[in-house]
Amino acid sequence: MNLQLIQSELSKILPYRDLYLQAMNRQIRFNACHERGWSTLYMFMLDGLPIGYAAIKGKNELSDRDCIFEFFLLPAQRKLASLAFQELVKVSQATYIECQSNDGFITPLLYEFAEQIRTEVILFEDQQVTDLKIPDVTFRPYNDDDKVFEHQSEPPGDYVLVWNNRVVATGGFLLHYNRPFADLYMEVQLEHRGKGYGSYLLQEVKKACYLAGRVPAARCNLGNKASRACLEKAGMRVCGFVLEGLAKK
């Protein structure tokens, strides 16, 4: 048995990544790293035949290649996962391993090959249709002449909530994730928080997301209890966490 790891190109690993995405069937947090040229890719070869791939990105800087974040082997070769991952850590000289806890391919390897594992990000998927209502509030697309409040964390979105002729919340969904998934985001004006506007806005953005042929997903920081409550009230549920650890040497 001759197992090799060779640096590769996106076009060559795409057939295997398509299988990975189909098996995952959920939003991939770092999907854009491939499309934007922020990843270095490796192909696993067994006796001269390709059996899977791995991807490395920068943990803190885009130009770095110090963090393993994707790993996939074909079903018949998954018994070689530990051996292949060990070779990956050795060849790539990666300092970090980062993954989604709902990724069954790499998560067990994170616990085997990393230490000081921690998380800061919660992942959400859509769970149910909600029927939230708020009187005297209008949900509609953003207009160029809308006067939008100063945002603190998110960009102004493609949709707004209007109360008393004032924009009190904005939101939308981002499309740089793997199809058919999209990432929800929103921000409520500081003085109008705690009134249910955020959850209502997300509920309506979810509808717009489906009409665009996308499946809503979301994320928030572990310590952001307000955002988590808002997402859950809008029918989203926790489906995982972004895990990170130091690669054992």
Tab-separated table of C-alpha atoms in Angstrom:
chain	number	residue	atom	x	y	z
A	1	MET	CA	0.000	0.000	0.000
A	2	ASN	CA	1.431	3.346	-1.100
A	3	LEU	CA	-0.382	6.359	0.412
A	4	GLN	CA	0.748	9.743	-0.895
A	5	LEU	CA	-0.295	13.345	-0.361
A	6	ILE	CA	0.298	15.736	-3.246
A	7	GLN	CA	-0.577	19.398	-3.650
A	8	SER	CA	-3.422	19.862	-6.103
A	9	GLU	CA	-5.771	22.375	-7.748
A	10	LEU	CA	-9.424	23.169	-7.146
A	11	SER	CA	-10.495	21.817	-10.548
A	12	LYS	CA	-8.986	18.420	-9.740
A	13	ILE	CA	-10.543	17.995	-6.309
A	14	LEU	CA	-14.021	19.268	-7.294
A	15	PRO	CA	-15.491	15.782	-8.002
A	16	TYR	CA	-14.546	14.702	-4.469
A	17	ARG	CA	-15.665	17.975	-2.932
A	18	ASP	CA	-19.038	17.548	-4.650
A	19	LEU	CA	-19.371	14.213	-2.836
A	20	TYR	CA	-18.362	15.906	0.410
A	21	LEU	CA	-20.959	18.661	-0.006
A	22	GLN	CA	-23.671	16.151	-0.883
A	23	ALA	CA	-22.859	14.077	2.197
A	24	MET	CA	-22.789	17.149	4.453
A	25	ASN	CA	-26.028	18.680	3.096
A	26	ARG	CA	-25.630	21.781	5.261
A	27	GLN	CA	-24.011	25.174	5.103
A	28	ILE	CA	-20.203	25.040	5.017
A	29	ARG	CA	-18.808	27.883	7.098
A	30	PHE	CA	-15.556	28.341	5.131
A	31	ASN	CA	-16.840	27.517	1.650
A	32	ALA	CA	-15.711	30.861	0.185
A	33	CYS	CA	-12.058	30.067	0.936
A	34	HIS	CA	-11.954	27.889	-2.194
A	35	GLU	CA	-13.732	30.283	-4.535
A	36	ARG	CA	-11.609	33.246	-3.409
A	37	GLY	CA	-8.258	31.483	-3.621
A	38	TRP	CA	-7.708	31.416	0.137
A	39	SER	CA	-7.004	27.672	0.378
A	40	THR	CA	-4.209	25.262	-0.465
A	41	LEU	CA	-5.464	21.861	-1.576
A	42	TYR	CA	-4.019	18.371	-1.317
A	43	MET	CA	-5.047	15.139	-3.014
A	44	PHE	CA	-4.678	11.776	-1.285
A	45	MET	CA	-3.370	9.083	-3.645
A	46	LEU	CA	-3.456	5.357	-2.871
A	47	ASP	CA	-1.342	3.193	-5.187
A	48	GLY	CA	-1.538	5.960	-7.771
A	49	LEU	CA	-5.311	6.489	-7.584
A	50	PRO	CA	-7.072	9.503	-5.994
A	51	ILE	CA	-9.082	8.653	-2.867
A	52	GLY	CA	-9.880	12.065	-1.373
A	53	TYR	CA	-8.666	15.544	-0.589
A	54	ALA	CA	-7.847	18.007	2.190
A	55	ALA	CA	-7.794	21.801	2.430
A	56	ILE	CA	-5.616	24.242	4.384
A	57	LYS	CA	-6.337	27.931	5.028
A	58	GLY	CA	-5.002	30.740	7.164
A	59	LYS	CA	-6.298	30.712	10.731
A	60	ASN	CA	-5.917	34.437	11.370
A	61	GLU	CA	-4.397	35.836	8.162
A	62	LEU	CA	-5.653	35.099	4.618
A	63	SER	CA	-2.106	34.687	3.319
A	64	ASP	CA	-1.207	31.996	5.873
A	65	ARG	CA	-1.660	28.268	5.300
A	66	ASP	CA	-1.591	27.006	8.863
A	67	CYS	CA	-5.065	25.571	9.491
A	68	ILE	CA	-6.603	22.299	8.256
A	69	PHE	CA	-10.323	22.866	7.672
A	70	GLU	CA	-11.574	20.197	5.226
A	71	PHE	CA	-10.840	16.484	4.948
A	72	PHE	CA	-12.638	13.862	2.872
A	73	LEU	CA	-11.930	10.282	1.812
A	74	LEU	CA	-14.017	8.029	-0.424
A	75	PRO	CA	-16.087	5.482	1.570
A	76	ALA	CA	-13.937	2.461	0.715
A	77	GLN	CA	-10.800	4.177	2.064
A	78	ARG	CA	-12.159	5.777	5.258
A	79	LYS	CA	-10.475	3.111	7.359
A	80	LEU	CA	-7.274	4.968	6.430
A	81	ALA	CA	-8.532	8.277	7.856
A	82	SER	CA	-6.172	8.435	10.850
A	83	LEU	CA	-3.149	7.450	8.787
A	84	ALA	CA	-4.028	9.939	6.044
A	85	PHE	CA	-4.680	12.762	8.513
A	86	GLN	CA	-1.405	12.106	10.299
A	87	GLU	CA	0.391	12.460	6.965
A	88	LEU	CA	-1.569	15.651	6.264
A	89	VAL	CA	-0.454	17.253	9.537
A	90	LYS	CA	3.139	16.242	8.804
A	91	VAL	CA	3.271	17.455	5.193
A	92	SER	CA	1.288	20.673	5.663
A	93	GLN	CA	3.012	21.602	8.942
A	94	ALA	CA	-0.386	22.944	10.056
A	95	THR	CA	-0.547	24.605	13.459
A	96	TYR	CA	-4.348	24.543	13.783
A	97	ILE	CA	-7.302	22.309	12.971
A	98	GLU	CA	-10.718	23.928	12.568
A	99	CYS	CA	-14.034	22.323	11.670
A	100	GLN	CA	-17.775	22.255	12.158
A	101	SER	CA	-18.929	19.857	14.836
A	102	ASN	CA	-21.597	18.585	12.409
A	103	ASP	CA	-18.890	17.487	9.962
A	104	GLY	CA	-18.582	13.785	10.654
A	105	PHE	CA	-15.506	13.399	8.436
A	106	ILE	CA	-13.059	15.679	10.244
A	107	THR	CA	-14.509	16.151	13.743
A	108	PRO	CA	-13.326	12.752	15.112
A	109	LEU	CA	-9.862	13.559	13.714
A	110	LEU	CA	-9.860	16.946	15.411
A	111	TYR	CA	-10.288	15.199	18.764
A	112	GLU	CA	-7.581	12.678	17.863
A	113	PHE	CA	-4.976	15.082	16.523
A	114	ALA	CA	-5.660	18.401	18.309
A	115	GLU	CA	-5.508	19.780	21.828
A	116	GLN	CA	-6.856	22.868	23.594
A	117	ILE	CA	-10.092	22.518	21.603
A	118	ARG	CA	-12.503	25.412	21.956
A	119	THR	CA	-15.423	27.090	20.235
A	120	GLU	CA	-16.679	30.650	19.790
A	121	VAL	CA	-19.275	30.241	17.028
A	122	ILE	CA	-22.724	28.571	17.044
A	123	LEU	CA	-24.230	27.267	13.781
A	124	PHE	CA	-27.969	27.291	13.043
A	125	GLU	CA	-30.283	25.611	10.543
A	126	ASP	CA	-33.956	26.181	9.820
A	127	GLN	CA	-36.304	24.085	11.936
A	128	GLN	CA	-39.837	25.428	11.693
A	129	VAL	CA	-42.142	27.989	10.117
A	130	THR	CA	-43.107	30.702	12.580
A	131	ASP	CA	-46.047	33.110	12.562
A	132	LEU	CA	-44.749	36.115	14.441
A	133	LYS	CA	-46.734	39.323	14.072
A	134	ILE	CA	-45.987	42.891	15.156
A	135	PRO	CA	-48.651	45.564	14.626
A	136	ASP	CA	-47.720	48.795	12.851
A	137	VAL	CA	-44.440	47.409	11.505
A	138	THR	CA	-43.798	46.929	7.777
A	139	PHE	CA	-41.297	44.504	6.226
A	140	ARG	CA	-40.162	45.440	2.710
A	141	PRO	CA	-37.090	45.629	0.429
A	142	TYR	CA	-34.592	48.397	1.054
A	143	ASN	CA	-35.057	51.541	-1.046
A	144	ASP	CA	-32.208	53.812	-2.115
A	145	ASP	CA	-33.829	56.773	-0.406
A	146	ASP	CA	-34.216	54.999	2.960
A	147	LYS	CA	-32.422	56.691	5.847
A	148	VAL	CA	-30.715	53.851	7.675
A	149	PHE	CA	-29.358	54.076	11.218
A	150	GLU	CA	-25.643	53.643	11.908
A	151	HIS	CA	-24.810	49.949	12.067
A	152	GLN	CA	-22.454	48.544	14.698
A	153	SER	CA	-21.890	44.928	13.636
A	154	GLU	CA	-23.629	44.026	10.369
A	155	PRO	CA	-23.869	45.822	7.011
A	156	PRO	CA	-27.225	47.365	6.028
A	157	GLY	CA	-29.316	44.625	4.464
A	158	ASP	CA	-31.500	44.256	1.402
A	159	TYR	CA	-34.639	44.294	3.589
A	160	VAL	CA	-35.878	46.685	6.247
A	161	LEU	CA	-38.428	46.945	9.024
A	162	VAL	CA	-40.238	50.273	9.127
A	163	TRP	CA	-42.040	51.637	12.183
A	164	ASN	CA	-43.540	55.121	12.352
A	165	ASN	CA	-41.927	55.924	8.970
A	166	ARG	CA	-38.483	55.049	10.344
A	167	VAL	CA	-36.177	52.146	9.488
A	168	VAL	CA	-35.671	50.327	12.795
A	169	ALA	CA	-33.975	47.137	11.538
A	170	THR	CA	-32.261	45.820	8.423
A	171	GLY	CA	-31.261	42.353	7.291
A	172	GLY	CA	-30.713	39.979	4.422
A	173	PHE	CA	-28.918	36.813	3.373
A	174	LEU	CA	-25.439	36.224	1.978
A	175	LEU	CA	-24.896	33.974	-1.047
A	176	HIS	CA	-21.179	33.109	-0.902
A	177	TYR	CA	-21.879	29.778	0.805
A	178	ASN	CA	-22.363	26.399	-0.868
A	179	ARG	CA	-25.652	26.039	-2.702
A	180	PRO	CA	-28.463	25.904	-1.828
A	181	PHE	CA	-27.590	27.521	1.517
A	182	ALA	CA	-27.525	31.196	2.432
A	183	ASP	CA	-26.482	32.963	5.624
A	184	LEU	CA	-28.986	35.184	7.420
A	185	TYR	CA	-27.952	38.434	9.083
A	186	MET	CA	-29.708	41.404	10.636
A	187	GLU	CA	-29.283	44.356	12.958
A	188	VAL	CA	-31.855	46.248	15.011
A	189	GLN	CA	-31.380	49.888	15.944
A	190	LEU	CA	-30.092	50.039	19.501
A	191	GLU	CA	-33.047	51.930	20.963
A	192	HIS	CA	-35.534	49.450	19.444
A	193	ARG	CA	-33.966	46.217	20.655
A	194	GLY	CA	-35.908	43.911	22.925
A	195	LYS	CA	-39.203	44.500	21.083
A	196	GLY	CA	-39.176	41.366	18.911
A	197	TYR	CA	-38.166	43.223	15.753
A	198	GLY	CA	-35.120	41.045	15.112
A	199	SER	CA	-37.005	37.736	15.188
A	200	TYR	CA	-39.817	39.125	13.051
A	201	LEU	CA	-37.317	40.456	10.505
A	202	LEU	CA	-35.516	37.094	10.345
A	203	GLN	CA	-38.831	35.291	9.903
A	204	GLU	CA	-39.607	37.423	6.855
A	205	VAL	CA	-36.039	37.218	5.487
A	206	LYS	CA	-36.336	33.426	5.691
A	207	LYS	CA	-39.352	33.604	3.389
A	208	ALA	CA	-37.449	35.791	0.928
A	209	CYS	CA	-34.530	33.375	1.091
A	210	TYR	CA	-36.681	30.404	0.093
A	211	LEU	CA	-38.284	32.427	-2.706
A	212	ALA	CA	-34.758	32.998	-4.037
A	213	GLY	CA	-34.191	29.239	-4.130
A	214	ARG	CA	-31.924	29.162	-1.083
A	215	VAL	CA	-32.080	27.391	2.281
A	216	PRO	CA	-31.571	29.724	5.277
A	217	ALA	CA	-28.781	29.085	7.756
A	218	ALA	CA	-27.061	31.318	10.290
A	219	ARG	CA	-24.348	31.657	12.902
A	220	CYS	CA	-23.567	33.815	15.911
A	221	ASN	CA	-20.911	34.133	18.588
A	222	LEU	CA	-21.222	31.775	21.530
A	223	GLY	CA	-21.580	34.626	23.999
A	224	ASN	CA	-24.208	36.528	22.023
A	225	LYS	CA	-27.268	35.336	23.918
A	226	ALA	CA	-29.525	37.971	22.355
A	227	SER	CA	-28.740	36.865	18.781
A	228	ARG	CA	-29.178	33.201	19.692
A	229	ALA	CA	-32.589	33.877	21.260
A	230	CYS	CA	-33.598	35.945	18.251
A	231	LEU	CA	-32.650	33.189	15.791
A	232	GLU	CA	-34.394	30.483	17.795
A	233	LYS	CA	-37.569	32.555	18.101
A	234	ALA	CA	-37.534	32.912	14.299
A	235	GLY	CA	-37.560	29.122	13.897
A	236	MET	CA	-33.834	28.377	13.663
A	237	ARG	CA	-32.156	25.715	15.785
A	238	VAL	CA	-28.584	24.996	16.846
A	239	CYS	CA	-27.045	22.411	14.514
A	240	GLY	CA	-23.389	22.629	15.477
A	241	PHE	CA	-20.393	24.671	16.542
A	242	VAL	CA	-17.184	25.809	14.890
A	243	LEU	CA	-14.423	23.925	16.740
A	244	GLU	CA	-10.755	24.844	16.697
A	245	GLY	CA	-7.664	23.357	18.300
A	246	LEU	CA	-3.895	23.217	18.175
A	247	ALA	CA	-2.458	20.374	16.106
A	248	LYS	CA	-0.467	17.958	18.239
A	249	LYS	CA	3.188	17.794	17.285
